[in-house]
Amino acid sequence: MQTNLMKKLSPSGDITMYIAQREYVDHYKSVDPIDGVVIVPTSKAHGHRLFVEIQLHFRYGAEAEEFSNIPFKKMVVVASQELFPLGNGPNQIPHVFTNWQTALCKKMANMQGICPFKLEFPQGSPPSLVVAGPAGVSGEPCGLTYQVVSYFCTDPTLPLVKKNTVGFNVRVTQETLPVPLLEQLSLAPSTRPATLVSRQFLLSPGKMQIEMCLDRAVVYYGEKLSMHVQITNNSSRTIRKIKCKLYQVSQLSFATGERRAPLYCMETTEGCPIPPGATLQRTYTLMTKLQPHRTNENLVFEASTNRGEVERLSASTIFPYTDPKEGFAILVSYEAKIKVYMGGSQFQSVRSTLGEVSARVPFFLFHQTPRENIELEESASTSNPVAKPHRMVRLTSVDNEAAKEQPLLVDW
């Protein structure tokens, strides 16, 4: 078996951290733990205490708008463990080390200060999400990210010394639940989602009625979504134009306001004008992906762990068993919307309207393909697969200065 390890050094070069992955899946009742190894020479850590912890960073304001050295950012430690010296921290349940941890410890058995660790995310940990800002704006985006950090100090209550700190950016993603389980948890309707909107206008007899129904409640990214619509015009106005949109709706767990960002839009005059007393039945097909000509501004994406990573739109966030931990979370949902524009008999221009009626229906959007297979699914190779070496651990350094060192191979 082959495992890709990642290595990182502190600025002083005294602390070395190894981890095997940067993405951890939330199974709603538990989250994949972080397994790693920290190496600190005993001579360097004399009189110090070595800690490793998971930090949750929540940025709620643009970095360019900060003033007086007051960052628009909050940091919460969600899990912590003391590694050195042994016995100073609280009694912790021993765990069985993974194969690569055991192999790495054997490989470096002649070194001192080898500390394997395992950190558990608390239940209800929110996923790592960031909000795309305007084009051309640099700096750290707003959103929620995680870091696994190791440091040694004499007093953990004092501010951390940067040269004695090393950390990795990690990502938490939610598992895609099957449709039967969503229905069992009362998160998704057992029937097709639908709505009925009826509106009567001031000083105008009759009503305008829109019946809207989606073909399914759970859609995977990139699939087509059919919207069945029936418009009954019993008013005295004439419908001139119809517009269909898919929105991503984002909301902070501790706030009440919502933000809607358009994902896909289509505009049509097919079947129009619809005069008073007429009925229109149509099925509109929309793609559940971002249109090429639209910008990413205000859209929520999964947080990236390294540069050059493919951006992926956030899936619908759900918390079926518990509320978001620490109160920080970005709640993402999706909805389909239809809007009809009306005008009187004296208004022949499409742009001249006397009113509008809209209807909304929510739905779930998930990702069916794991992130590591995004690029592979588009260019599938037809050649015979190359056999991978077995029982091998390959070490990849993420430090610029250590990029020239040879990969470390460990048998296990």
C-alpha angles and dihedrals in degrees: 000000000000123000124185110219125196123213131196134176130209117244090258091049092232099110124056121187129193127192131168102215143011101207122074125185124227109220089186093240093051140001127226108266125239112245119191149138128238121196121196122166109242091228091058095046096049108141092005135106122229120218136179122194146163113242125199113208119196117187113193100171139044116271091225091060096056117118138182090019090289107138121211089228139103127204125200127181107224098177133013138177133182112224104175137071093026117235099027095098128066119285108278129193109255115237135203111258120233121250095257092049091053092046093049092049090052091048091054097035091129091062126085128227099038107159120178114195144184123205124192124211113225118247112269096032106164119237122259107262135161132193117232113236131208118300115270096023112124129200137069112324123236115261145077125302139165134223132189105214134185124192141154125222142149095240120025091202092067122084115276120260108233096214090057095048131087128176148163129221108237132185132220117205129181121242117247107246120214118251096249091055092049089053091047091053090049090241096118126035118250089225131051111287113251142160140194122213124187124181135181120200127225114263090001125105122228132026138264113228129192123188113191129182132173122215092234141000099227120056130177121224113275096019125121119257118204119212116198112202134182117187119193114191110199093151129095093251132091124233110230105173142014126207127190124194142176115214135195108217117202128185137170114241092231096045135066102216123097132208122209120202119186115241103174131004137183130179126197142172094192109138091013141163095053106194124207113289094023130118129211126198118188141156115218122195120210131181118236096224138081115280113240095237094052124092125235094233114138092002118129118233135178111270114256122230098202140015120278094026118146112258114236126194115244117258123225109289118225134178105193099166108028143009120263112286117252090004093270115121141125109226113209126191137159134224139182118225135190124192128187123201120211137198138176127252091266091055108078097161117094091222093055106085136169097199147331139229125202138186130196133201123183124221139174122255118195138167117247096186122067115241094247090059098050095100095037096056093060096050107032113183119230095196123100112278117252114243112247121223115258131226094020136131115201118198120214118192119216095192116104093216093049096047092105097060119107121256114265114236118199124181120216 
